[in-house]
Coordinates of C-alpha atoms and ligand atoms in Angstrom, one line a residue:
Chain A
X1 CA 41.3 33.5 25.4
X2 CA 45.0 35.1 24.6
X3 CA 45.4 38.4 22.9
X4 CA 47.3 37.0 20.5
X5 CA 45.5 33.7 19.9
X6 CA 42.6 35.9 18.5
X7 CA 45.2 37.9 16.8
X8 CA 46.3 33.8 15.3
X9 CA 42.5 33.4 15.3
X10 CA 41.7 36.2 13.6
X11 CA 44.6 36.0 10.7
X12 CA 43.6 32.3 9.8
X13 CA 39.9 32.7 9.4
X14 CA 41.0 35.9 6.8
X15 CA 43.5 33.6 5.0
X16 CA 40.4 31.3 4.6
X17 CA 37.7 34.1 3.5
X18 CA 41.1 35.5 0.8
X19 CA 41.1 31.6 -0.6
X20 CA 37.7 30.5 -0.3
X21 CA 36.3 33.9 -2.2
X22 CA 35.2 36.8 0.2
X23 CA 31.3 36.5 -0.7
X24 CA 27.8 34.7 1.5
X25 CA 28.5 31.2 -0.3
X26 CA 32.4 30.7 1.6
X27 CA 30.4 30.8 5.1
X28 CA 30.0 27.3 5.7
X29 CA 34.0 26.2 3.7
X30 CA 35.4 28.5 6.2
X31 CA 33.5 27.5 9.3
X32 CA 34.3 23.9 8.0
X33 CA 38.2 25.3 8.5
X34 CA 37.4 26.4 11.7
X35 CA 35.5 23.7 13.0
X36 CA 38.5 21.7 11.8
X37 CA 41.5 23.1 13.2
X38 CA 39.5 24.2 17.0
X39 CA 36.4 21.4 17.9
X40 CA 33.9 24.0 17.5
X41 CA 32.8 28.0 16.6
X42 CA 32.5 30.3 19.8
X43 CA 31.1 33.3 19.4
X44 CA 34.0 35.4 19.1
X45 CA 34.4 34.1 15.3
X46 CA 31.4 34.3 15.0
X47 CA 31.6 37.5 15.9
X48 CA 35.2 37.4 13.7
X49 CA 33.7 35.8 10.2
X50 CA 31.2 38.2 9.6
X51 CA 33.2 40.7 9.7
X52 CA 34.6 39.6 7.3
X53 CA 32.3 38.6 5.0
X54 CA 30.4 42.2 5.6
X55 CA 27.6 40.0 6.8
X56 CA 25.2 40.2 10.8
X57 CA 26.7 37.9 12.9
X58 CA 23.4 36.3 13.4
X59 CA 23.4 35.1 10.1
X60 CA 26.8 33.6 10.9
X61 CA 24.8 31.9 14.4
X62 CA 21.8 30.5 12.1
X63 CA 24.1 28.4 10.0
X64 CA 26.4 27.5 12.9
X65 CA 23.2 25.6 14.9
X66 CA 21.9 24.7 11.6
X67 CA 24.4 22.0 10.8
X68 CA 25.2 18.9 12.9
X69 CA 29.1 18.4 11.9
X70 CA 29.3 22.8 13.0
X71 CA 28.9 23.8 16.9
X72 CA 29.1 25.9 19.6
X73 CA 29.6 24.1 21.9
X74 CA 33.2 22.9 21.9
X75 CA 34.0 18.9 21.4
X76 CA 37.2 17.0 21.9
X77 CA 39.4 15.9 19.8
X78 CA 38.1 12.9 19.0
X79 CA 33.8 12.8 17.5
X80 CA 33.3 9.7 17.7
X81 CA 29.7 9.1 15.7
X82 CA 27.9 5.8 15.9
X83 CA 25.4 4.4 13.4
X84 CA 21.8 5.1 15.1
X85 CA 19.4 4.1 11.8
X86 CA 17.9 1.2 11.5
X87 CA 20.1 -1.4 9.5
X88 CA 23.1 -0.8 12.0
X89 CA 20.4 -1.0 14.6
X90 CA 19.8 -4.7 13.2
X91 CA 23.1 -5.4 13.5
X92 CA 23.8 -5.2 17.0
X93 CA 24.4 -1.1 17.5
X94 CA 22.8 -0.5 20.6
X95 CA 25.9 -3.4 22.5
X96 CA 28.4 -0.6 20.8
X97 CA 26.8 2.0 21.9
X98 CA 27.0 0.5 25.6
X99 CA 30.8 -0.1 25.2
X100 CA 32.0 3.1 23.8
X101 CA 29.4 4.2 27.4
X102 CA 31.9 1.8 29.3
X103 CA 35.5 2.8 27.8
X104 CA 34.8 5.8 27.5
X105 CA 33.1 7.1 31.3
X106 CA 30.7 9.2 29.3
X107 CA 27.0 9.2 27.8
X108 CA 26.4 10.6 24.1
X109 CA 26.5 13.9 23.8
X110 CA 29.1 14.4 26.2
X111 CA 32.9 15.2 26.5
X112 CA 35.2 13.5 28.4
X113 CA 36.4 16.0 30.9
X114 CA 41.0 15.7 29.6
X115 CA 38.9 16.7 26.3
X116 CA 39.8 13.9 24.2
X117 CA 36.0 12.0 23.4
X118 CA 32.7 13.4 22.3
X119 CA 30.5 10.9 22.0
X120 CA 27.5 10.8 18.7
X121 CA 24.8 9.8 17.4
X122 CA 25.0 9.9 13.8
X123 CA 22.0 8.8 11.3
X124 CA 23.1 6.4 7.9
X125 CA 26.9 6.7 7.6
X126 CA 26.3 5.2 4.4
X127 CA 27.4 1.6 4.8
X128 CA 24.2 -0.2 6.3
X129 CA 25.9 -3.5 4.0
X130 CA 28.4 -3.4 6.8
X131 CA 27.3 -2.3 9.9
X132 CA 27.1 -1.4 12.8
X133 CA 29.7 1.7 11.8
X134 CA 31.1 4.3 13.6
X135 CA 32.9 8.0 12.2
X136 CA 35.8 8.5 14.3
X137 CA 36.7 12.7 12.7
X138 CA 36.9 12.1 9.2
X139 CA 37.5 8.2 9.7
X140 CA 35.4 5.3 9.5
X141 CA 35.5 1.8 10.9
X142 CA 32.5 -0.9 10.1
X143 CA 31.2 -3.8 11.8
X144 CA 32.6 -2.9 14.6
X145 CA 32.4 -5.8 17.9
X146 CA 31.7 -4.8 21.4
X147 CA 35.9 -6.3 21.5
X148 CA 37.5 -3.7 18.5
X149 CA 35.9 -0.8 20.7
X150 CA 38.6 -0.7 23.2
X151 CA 41.6 -0.9 20.3
X152 CA 39.7 1.8 17.7
X153 CA 40.1 4.0 21.1
X154 CA 43.5 2.8 21.8
X155 CA 45.1 4.1 19.4
X156 CA 43.1 7.3 18.6
X157 CA 45.3 8.2 22.2
X158 CA 48.4 6.8 20.7
X159 CA 47.5 8.8 17.3
X160 CA 47.1 12.2 19.8
X161 CA 49.9 11.3 22.5
X162 CA 52.2 11.1 19.6
X163 CA 51.1 14.9 18.5
X164 CA 50.5 16.6 22.2
X165 CA 50.4 20.5 21.8
X166 CA 51.2 20.1 18.1
X167 CA 48.3 22.6 16.5
X168 CA 45.6 20.3 16.5
X169 CA 45.1 20.4 12.9
X170 CA 47.8 18.0 12.3
X171 CA 45.0 15.4 14.2
X172 CA 45.5 11.9 12.6
X173 CA 42.2 11.5 12.2
Chain B
X1 CA 26.7 -15.0 6.7
X2 CA 27.0 -11.4 4.8
X3 CA 28.8 -11.3 1.7
X4 CA 29.5 -9.0 0.1
X5 CA 28.4 -8.7 -3.8
X6 CA 31.5 -7.5 -6.1
X7 CA 31.0 -4.6 -8.1
X8 CA 32.9 -5.3 -11.0
X9 CA 30.3 -7.3 -12.2
X10 CA 28.6 -3.7 -13.1
X11 CA 27.5 -2.0 -16.3
X12 CA 29.4 0.7 -14.9
X13 CA 32.5 -1.3 -15.4
X14 CA 33.3 -2.5 -19.1
X15 CA 32.7 1.4 -19.6
X16 CA 35.5 2.7 -21.1
X17 CA 36.6 5.6 -19.1
X18 CA 36.3 8.6 -21.7
X19 CA 34.6 6.5 -24.1
X20 CA 31.4 8.8 -23.7
X21 CA 33.7 12.5 -23.4
X22 CA 35.1 11.2 -26.8
X23 CA 31.3 10.9 -28.1
X24 CA 29.8 13.7 -26.3
X25 CA 32.1 16.4 -27.5
X26 CA 31.3 14.7 -31.2
X27 CA 28.2 16.3 -30.7
X28 CA 26.4 19.3 -31.0
X29 CA 24.1 20.3 -27.7
X30 CA 20.7 19.2 -28.9
X31 CA 21.7 16.2 -29.6
X32 CA 23.3 15.0 -26.5
X33 CA 19.9 16.0 -25.0
X34 CA 17.7 13.8 -27.7
X35 CA 19.8 11.0 -26.7
X36 CA 19.2 10.9 -23.0
X37 CA 15.1 11.7 -22.7
X38 CA 15.0 8.2 -25.9
X39 CA 16.5 7.2 -23.6
X40 CA 14.1 7.9 -21.0
X41 CA 16.2 7.9 -18.5
X42 CA 15.1 9.2 -14.9
X43 CA 17.3 11.0 -11.9
X44 CA 18.1 7.8 -9.5
X45 CA 17.7 10.1 -6.9
X46 CA 14.5 8.9 -5.9
X47 CA 12.0 11.3 -7.0
X48 CA 12.5 9.9 -11.0
X49 CA 12.3 13.4 -13.1
X50 CA 13.5 12.4 -16.7
X51 CA 16.7 13.4 -16.8
X52 CA 16.2 14.9 -20.7
X53 CA 13.2 17.5 -19.4
X54 CA 15.4 18.8 -17.0
X55 CA 18.7 18.4 -19.3
X56 CA 16.8 20.8 -22.2
X57 CA 14.5 23.6 -19.7
X58 CA 18.8 24.3 -18.7
X59 CA 20.1 24.5 -21.9
X60 CA 16.6 26.8 -23.0
X61 CA 17.2 29.1 -20.1
X62 CA 19.0 32.3 -20.7
X63 CA 22.0 33.5 -18.8
X64 CA 25.5 33.6 -19.2
X65 CA 26.4 32.1 -16.7
X66 CA 24.7 28.4 -15.7
X67 CA 25.4 25.6 -13.4
X68 CA 26.2 21.4 -12.9
X69 CA 25.4 20.5 -9.9
X70 CA 26.3 16.4 -9.2
X71 CA 24.4 15.6 -5.6
X72 CA 26.2 13.2 -3.6
X73 CA 23.9 14.0 -0.2
X74 CA 23.0 10.4 -0.2
X75 CA 21.2 10.7 3.4
X76 CA 18.5 8.0 2.6
X77 CA 18.5 5.3 5.0
X78 CA 20.0 2.1 3.4
X79 CA 21.9 3.9 0.4
X80 CA 25.3 3.6 0.3
X81 CA 25.5 3.0 -3.8
X82 CA 26.6 6.7 -4.1
X83 CA 29.4 5.8 -1.7
X84 CA 30.6 3.3 -3.6
X85 CA 29.4 4.7 -7.4
X86 CA 32.2 6.9 -6.3
X87 CA 34.7 5.1 -5.1
X88 CA 35.1 2.6 -8.3
X89 CA 33.4 4.6 -10.6
X90 CA 34.0 8.8 -10.2
X91 CA 35.7 9.2 -13.8
X92 CA 32.2 8.3 -15.1
X93 CA 30.4 10.4 -12.7
X94 CA 33.0 13.5 -13.7
X95 CA 32.0 12.4 -17.3
X96 CA 28.7 13.1 -17.6
X97 CA 28.6 16.0 -15.2
X98 CA 31.6 17.8 -17.9
X99 CA 28.8 16.3 -20.8
X100 CA 25.8 17.6 -18.9
X101 CA 28.4 21.6 -19.1
X102 CA 28.1 20.7 -22.4
X103 CA 25.2 20.0 -23.5
X104 CA 23.2 23.2 -21.1
X105 CA 25.6 25.8 -21.9
X106 CA 27.0 25.5 -18.3
X107 CA 31.4 26.0 -17.4
X108 CA 31.3 25.1 -13.3
X109 CA 30.4 21.4 -12.0
X110 CA 29.6 21.1 -8.6
X111 CA 29.8 18.3 -6.7
X112 CA 28.2 18.5 -3.0
X113 CA 29.8 15.8 -1.1
X114 CA 27.8 14.9 1.9
X115 CA 30.5 15.5 5.1
X116 CA 29.7 12.0 6.5
X117 CA 31.9 11.0 3.2
X118 CA 34.5 13.6 4.0
X119 CA 37.5 10.6 3.7
X120 CA 36.8 10.5 0.1
X121 CA 37.6 14.2 -0.9
X122 CA 41.2 13.4 -1.0
X123 CA 40.7 10.9 -3.8
X124 CA 37.9 12.5 -5.4
X125 CA 40.8 16.2 -5.8
X126 CA 43.2 14.0 -7.0
X127 CA 41.0 13.0 -9.8
X128 CA 40.3 15.9 -10.6
X129 CA 43.9 17.0 -10.9
X130 CA 44.3 14.1 -12.7
X131 CA 41.6 14.8 -15.4
X132 CA 42.6 19.3 -15.2
X133 CA 46.3 17.8 -16.4
X134 CA 44.6 15.3 -19.6
X135 CA 42.7 18.2 -20.7
X136 CA 39.4 15.9 -19.8
X137 CA 38.1 19.6 -17.6
X138 CA 39.0 23.3 -18.3
X139 CA 39.8 25.2 -20.7
X140 CA 39.4 24.1 -24.3
X141 CA 38.0 20.4 -23.0
X142 CA 39.2 17.8 -25.3
X143 CA 40.9 20.1 -28.0
X144 CA 37.1 21.6 -28.2
X145 CA 37.1 24.9 -28.3
X146 CA 35.4 27.8 -26.7
X147 CA 34.1 25.1 -23.9
X148 CA 35.6 25.2 -20.9
X149 CA 34.4 23.0 -17.7
X150 CA 35.8 22.9 -14.4
X151 CA 34.7 20.7 -11.4
X152 CA 34.5 21.8 -7.7
X153 CA 34.2 20.0 -4.8
X154 CA 31.4 21.3 -1.5
X155 CA 31.7 19.6 1.7
X156 CA 27.9 18.8 3.0
X157 CA 28.0 19.9 7.1
X158 CA 25.5 16.9 8.3
X159 CA 22.2 18.0 7.1
X160 CA 19.8 14.9 5.6
X161 CA 17.5 17.6 4.3
X162 CA 20.0 19.3 1.8
X163 CA 19.7 16.4 0.0
X164 CA 16.5 17.8 -1.7
X165 CA 17.7 19.8 -4.4
X166 CA 17.1 23.9 -3.3
X167 CA 18.7 23.1 0.6
X168 CA 20.8 22.1 -1.4
X169 CA 21.6 24.2 -3.0
X170 CA 21.1 27.0 0.0
X171 CA 23.4 25.0 1.3
X172 CA 26.0 25.7 -1.7
X173 CA 24.6 29.5 -1.3
X174 CA 26.5 29.6 2.6
X175 CA 22.4 29.1 4.4
X176 CA 20.4 27.4 6.3
X177 CA 19.8 24.3 4.7
X178 CA 16.3 24.7 4.3
X179 CA 14.2 24.2 1.2
X180 CA 12.5 26.6 -1.1
X181 CA 9.2 27.0 -2.3
X182 CA 9.1 25.7 -6.3
X183 CA 8.6 27.0 -7.9
X184 CA 11.3 28.3 -9.2
X185 CA 12.6 25.6 -9.8
X186 CA 16.6 25.3 -10.3
X187 CA 16.6 24.8 -13.6
X188 CA 15.5 27.6 -13.9
X189 CA 17.0 30.3 -10.9
X190 CA 19.2 27.9 -8.9
X191 CA 23.2 28.1 -8.1
X192 CA 23.3 32.3 -7.1
X193 CA 19.8 32.6 -8.9
X194 CA 21.1 30.9 -12.2
X195 CA 20.4 28.1 -14.5
X196 CA 21.5 24.5 -12.6
X197 CA 21.1 21.4 -12.8
X198 CA 21.3 19.3 -9.7
X199 CA 21.0 15.3 -10.4
X200 CA 21.8 12.3 -8.4
X201 CA 25.5 10.9 -8.7
X202 CA 24.4 7.2 -10.2
X203 CA 22.4 9.4 -12.8
X204 CA 25.3 11.6 -14.2
X205 CA 27.5 7.8 -14.6
X206 CA 23.9 6.6 -16.4
X207 CA 24.4 9.2 -19.0
X208 CA 27.8 8.8 -19.7
X209 CA 27.3 5.0 -20.3
X210 CA 24.3 6.2 -22.5
X211 CA 26.5 7.8 -24.7
X212 CA 28.9 4.8 -25.2
X213 CA 26.5 1.8 -24.7
X214 CA 22.8 4.7 -27.0
X215 CA 19.9 5.8 -25.8
X216 CA 18.5 2.2 -27.4
X217 CA 20.6 -0.1 -25.1
X218 CA 18.8 1.7 -22.2
X219 CA 15.5 1.6 -23.4
X220 CA 15.1 -1.8 -24.8
X221 CA 15.8 -3.1 -20.7
X222 CA 13.3 -2.8 -18.0
X223 CA 9.5 -1.1 -18.0
X224 CA 8.0 1.3 -20.6
X225 CA 7.5 4.2 -17.9
X226 CA 11.2 3.2 -16.2
X227 CA 14.0 2.7 -18.3
X228 CA 17.5 1.0 -17.7
X229 CA 19.7 -0.2 -15.3
X230 CA 20.1 0.5 -11.5
X231 CA 21.6 0.5 -8.3
X232 CA 20.3 -1.1 -5.6
X233 CA 22.0 -1.0 -1.7
X234 CA 21.0 -3.8 -0.4
X235 CA 21.2 -4.5 3.9
X236 CA 19.2 -6.2 6.3
X237 CA 17.9 -9.8 6.3
X238 CA 20.0 -11.5 3.3
X239 CA 22.6 -13.5 3.4
X240 CA 23.8 -11.3 0.1
X241 CA 24.0 -7.6 0.9
X242 CA 25.5 -4.6 -1.2
X243 CA 26.2 -3.4 -4.0
X244 CA 23.4 -4.5 -6.8
X245 CA 22.3 -3.8 -10.6
X246 CA 19.1 -4.7 -11.5
X247 CA 16.3 -3.4 -14.6
X248 CA 14.2 -1.3 -13.3
X249 CA 10.3 -3.3 -12.9
X250 CA 11.8 -6.5 -11.3
X251 CA 9.4 -7.1 -8.0
X252 CA 10.1 -7.4 -5.0
X253 CA 10.2 -11.2 -5.1
X254 CA 12.7 -11.3 -7.5
X255 CA 15.2 -8.9 -5.9
X256 CA 15.1 -11.4 -2.8
X257 CA 15.4 -14.4 -4.0
X258 CA 18.8 -12.5 -6.4
X259 CA 20.1 -11.3 -2.9
X260 CA 19.5 -14.8 -0.7
X261 CA 15.6 -12.5 1.7
X262 CA 13.1 -15.6 1.5
X263 CA 11.5 -15.8 4.3
X264 CA 11.2 -11.9 4.8
X265 CA 8.5 -10.8 6.5
X266 CA 8.9 -7.2 4.5
X267 CA 11.0 -4.8 2.2
X268 CA 11.2 -1.2 2.9
X269 CA 12.4 -0.1 -0.6
X270 CA 13.2 3.8 -0.6
X271 CA 14.4 4.0 2.6
X272 CA 13.2 5.5 5.7
X273 CA 10.9 7.9 2.9
X274 CA 9.8 4.8 0.9
X275 CA 7.6 2.3 2.0
X276 CA 7.6 -0.5 3.6
X277 CA 6.4 -3.2 1.1
X278 CA 4.8 -6.3 3.2
X279 CA 5.3 -10.0 1.9
X280 CA 1.9 -10.1 0.9
X281 CA 2.8 -7.8 -1.9
X282 CA 5.6 -9.3 -2.8
X283 CA 5.2 -10.0 -6.3
X284 CA 5.1 -5.4 -7.0
X285 CA 7.3 -4.1 -9.5
X286 CA 10.1 -1.5 -8.1
X287 CA 9.5 0.8 -10.8
X288 CA 8.5 4.8 -10.5
X289 CA 4.7 4.0 -11.6
X290 CA 5.0 1.0 -8.7
X291 CA 7.0 1.3 -6.0
X292 CA 9.6 3.8 -6.1
X293 CA 12.8 3.9 -5.0
X294 CA 16.2 5.7 -4.9
X295 CA 18.0 2.3 -4.6
X296 CA 17.5 1.6 -0.8
X297 CA 16.9 -2.1 0.1
X298 CA 16.6 -3.1 3.8
X299 CA 15.1 -6.7 4.4
X300 CA 12.5 -7.8 7.6
X301 CA 13.5 -11.4 8.2
X302 CA 10.6 -12.9 10.5
X303 CA 11.5 -12.0 13.8
X304 CA 12.2 -8.1 13.6
X305 CA 9.8 -5.5 15.3
X306 CA 7.8 -3.6 12.0
X307 CA 7.1 -1.8 15.2
X308 CA 10.8 -0.2 16.8
X309 CA 11.9 -0.2 13.2
X310 CA 8.8 3.0 12.8
X311 CA 10.4 3.8 16.1
X312 CA 14.5 4.5 14.9
X313 CA 12.2 6.1 10.9
X314 CA 9.6 8.7 13.2
X315 CA 13.4 10.0 15.2
X316 CA 15.7 10.1 12.0
X317 CA 13.3 12.5 10.9
X318 CA 12.1 14.1 14.4
X319 CA 15.8 14.2 14.0
X320 CA 16.9 16.0 10.7
X321 CA 13.7 18.2 9.7
X322 CA 14.8 21.4 9.0
X323 CA 11.5 22.7 11.2
X324 CA 10.0 25.6 8.8
X325 CA 6.9 24.6 7.9
X326 CA 4.5 23.4 10.7
X327 CA 3.3 19.9 9.3
X328 CA 6.2 18.5 9.5
X329 CA 8.3 20.0 12.7
X330 CA 5.2 18.8 15.0
X331 CA 4.0 15.5 13.0
X332 CA 6.4 14.1 13.6
X333 CA 6.4 14.5 17.1
X334 CA 2.5 13.4 17.2
X335 CA 3.8 10.4 15.5
X336 CA 6.4 9.4 17.8
X337 CA 3.9 9.9 20.6
X338 CA 1.8 7.9 19.3
X339 CA 4.8 4.9 18.7
X340 CA 5.2 5.4 21.9
X341 CA 1.6 4.2 23.7
X342 CA 2.2 1.6 20.6
X343 CA 4.8 0.6 22.1
X344 CA 3.2 0.8 25.8
X345 CA 0.0 -1.1 23.9
X346 CA -1.7 2.0 25.3
X347 CA -3.6 3.3 21.6
X348 CA -7.0 3.1 20.4
X349 CA -7.8 1.9 17.5
X350 CA -9.3 5.5 17.7
X351 CA -6.6 7.5 18.0
X352 CA -4.6 4.8 15.6
X353 CA -7.4 6.4 12.6
X354 CA -6.3 10.1 14.3
X355 CA -2.3 9.4 13.7
X356 CA -2.8 7.7 10.5
X357 CA -5.3 11.0 8.9
X358 CA -2.1 13.4 10.5
X359 CA 0.1 11.3 9.1
X360 CA -2.4 11.8 4.9
X361 CA -2.1 15.4 6.2
X362 CA 1.5 16.4 6.9
X363 CA 2.5 13.7 2.9
X364 CA 0.0 16.8 1.9
X365 CA 0.5 20.4 2.9
X366 CA 4.3 19.9 3.7
X367 CA 7.0 21.9 2.1
X368 CA 9.0 19.9 0.9
X369 CA 10.2 16.3 0.0
X370 CA 10.8 15.5 3.5
X371 CA 7.8 16.0 5.7
X372 CA 5.9 15.1 2.6
X373 CA 7.0 11.2 3.0
X374 CA 8.3 11.2 6.9
X375 CA 4.3 9.3 7.5
X376 CA 5.2 6.4 4.6
X377 CA 6.4 4.1 6.8
X378 CA 4.6 4.6 9.7
X379 CA 1.5 4.0 7.3
X380 CA 2.1 1.7 5.1
X381 CA 3.6 -0.4 8.8
X382 CA 0.0 0.3 10.2
X383 CA -1.5 -0.5 6.9
X384 CA 0.4 -4.0 6.6
X385 CA 1.0 -4.9 10.2
X386 CA -2.5 -3.8 13.0
X387 CA -2.2 -7.2 14.0
X388 CA 1.2 -7.0 15.8
X389 CA 1.3 -3.5 17.1
X390 CA -1.6 -3.2 18.8
X391 CA -2.5 -3.9 22.0
X392 CA 0.6 -4.8 22.8
X393 CA 2.0 -6.1 26.8
X394 CA 4.1 -2.6 27.5
X395 CA 8.4 -2.6 27.7
X396 CA 9.9 -1.4 30.0
X397 CA 12.7 1.0 28.9
Ligands
FMN401 C1 14.0 14.8 2.1 C2 15.1 15.3 0.8 C3 16.2 14.7 0.4 C4 17.5 13.7 -0.9 N1 18.3 13.6 -0.4 C5 18.6 13.6 -1.6 C6 20.2 12.9 -1.9 O1 21.1 12.8 -1.0 N2 20.2 12.1 -2.7 C7 20.3 12.4 -4.7 O2 20.4 12.6 -5.0 N3 18.8 13.5 -4.4 C8 18.1 14.0 -2.7 N4 16.3 14.1 -2.8 C9 16.5 14.6 -4.0 C10 16.8 15.6 -4.3 O3 15.8 16.9 -4.2 C11 16.6 15.4 -5.8 O4 15.4 15.3 -6.4 C12 18.5 14.8 -6.5 O5 18.9 15.4 -6.3 C13 17.2 15.2 -8.5 O6 18.7 14.4 -8.7 P1 18.2 13.5 -9.6 O7 17.1 14.0 -11.0 O8 18.8 12.5 -11.2 O9 17.6 12.1 -9.3 C14 16.9 14.4 -1.6 C15 15.3 14.6 -1.6 C16 14.7 14.7 -0.8 C17 13.4 15.7 -0.2
SF4_402 S1 8.9 19.4 5.3 FE1 10.1 19.4 7.2 S2 12.3 19.3 6.3 FE2 10.3 19.4 4.4 S3 10.4 23.0 4.7 FE3 9.1 21.9 5.9 S4 9.8 21.4 7.4 FE4 11.9 21.8 6.3
FES403 S1 22.6 2.2 9.1 FE1 24.3 2.9 9.8 S2 25.5 3.0 8.1 FE2 23.2 3.0 7.2

């Protein structure tokens, strides 16, 4: 990472800490902001966050590794989370899973080489009467069909194309 | 065909906004808590603790800072009524939280919203902003001198166990969401060590209704030990899925009739951590004294494979266990192994009995509700569907 990028990152973090307060309870909101903008929490980020909140980096690591929506590994711009819980399973989520893998060319837990898509499982998304359900970043899709998988992915690609290199925080979904 | 039900049939749709608060602010704190106690309202998040008792304990605690926390972590498989309430009737929830703040002497409320519901956040922030502008939040709420109250939204980060109230508080404090030993209870030692009431989304909304319609109205509905109405999130093999409102104490059979689940062979009441009720027991009632629920109803039709159901639930618990205590961390793994053996037709009756004994140990020895209830589904499926799960022909993966 370039020095200037690091400085930018540090500045952002300091700004978020100022916004959420500098005590420990600000930790998760700050990490959520970093995750939203940079798609993962790097070691460098953990160090800076720890310094700014005056806690040990191991404490930050403990939190990052606990929550499934905050993570160490770099993820794609679009994180697709398909519900694997029972009501969606009864409504054919396995076919959606297969079609997602086919259309993206990756397995669950992987990210496409272009860094656009990460495919993951999620537990019940609270749309059980309208499964199969999946989240694409913050947006919910319900009654997904094998055919509509392609349209949803295409919509993401188009949305992203329009914003290429404009700063990831404008991620439209 | 699945037909969603209309949520405009619910009681919540007929309660005028801010009436509950108006009525509450004319009473003194003790009167409000007495009213909530009198209604018999028990927590709608699943555990069914009497709301009046909880509020009374927090009100009696001496501290200059107290907190009201609304648990919108809704992660129990098959539950989505809190999402529907927050989408259609969020004002009733915010009112209920404000009434709670007034009753226990808190100035701050926190809505803990699960990360999966991030798409609701800006809508809810807007509603809160409107309530501030119109004097229903902020300083001297509704002109009541000396009553200041505001609500902040905090996002979860994808962990089912954070719905457990002490884990939720850990998470709010910036820690791993690992449940604490109880006691001490949050009503004494909650957020940042201060007295805190944690209640479910639906519980707060019912408090508002009770303030409008009266404690007797609520108390007369339902059973003696489980009063009032309850929202149910229905999914699975039935003609009408969606959110339904029924009185507590409804039998499983009556419920099935209403949702078009005729012919079901079993119903999962209370989600993955609830109980699997077989057709032979459909006359049982859904109530805290019989089959309790936080509102999840999953209907299994005649062709469903109950072992696949048990497997799906067990995978859920392995994924979501915080790993803090051994019975839960190890026990769930052993039960899943057992399910895989059953799937391959390689489990002896003797080993199955051992697994059931392990399940009972987990119920008794786990630290929090997750591990205490994770064996429930497995145990009830083994108890009622032995014929279906034993001696199977092996399946190819
Ligand atoms: C593993 C686990 C998950 C829970 N998840 C939720 C939840 O998502 N929402 C909820 O209201 N209560 C949940 N609870 C129950 C809470 O601990 C607590 O009892 C509840 O929020 C109290 O509110 P109530 O009395 O209004 O129901 C959960 C409990 C456990 C053990
Ligand atoms: S029972 Fe499970 S979830 Fe609860 S504290 Fe123990 S390991 Fe964690
Ligand atoms: S089971 Fe998939 S959304 Fe609930």
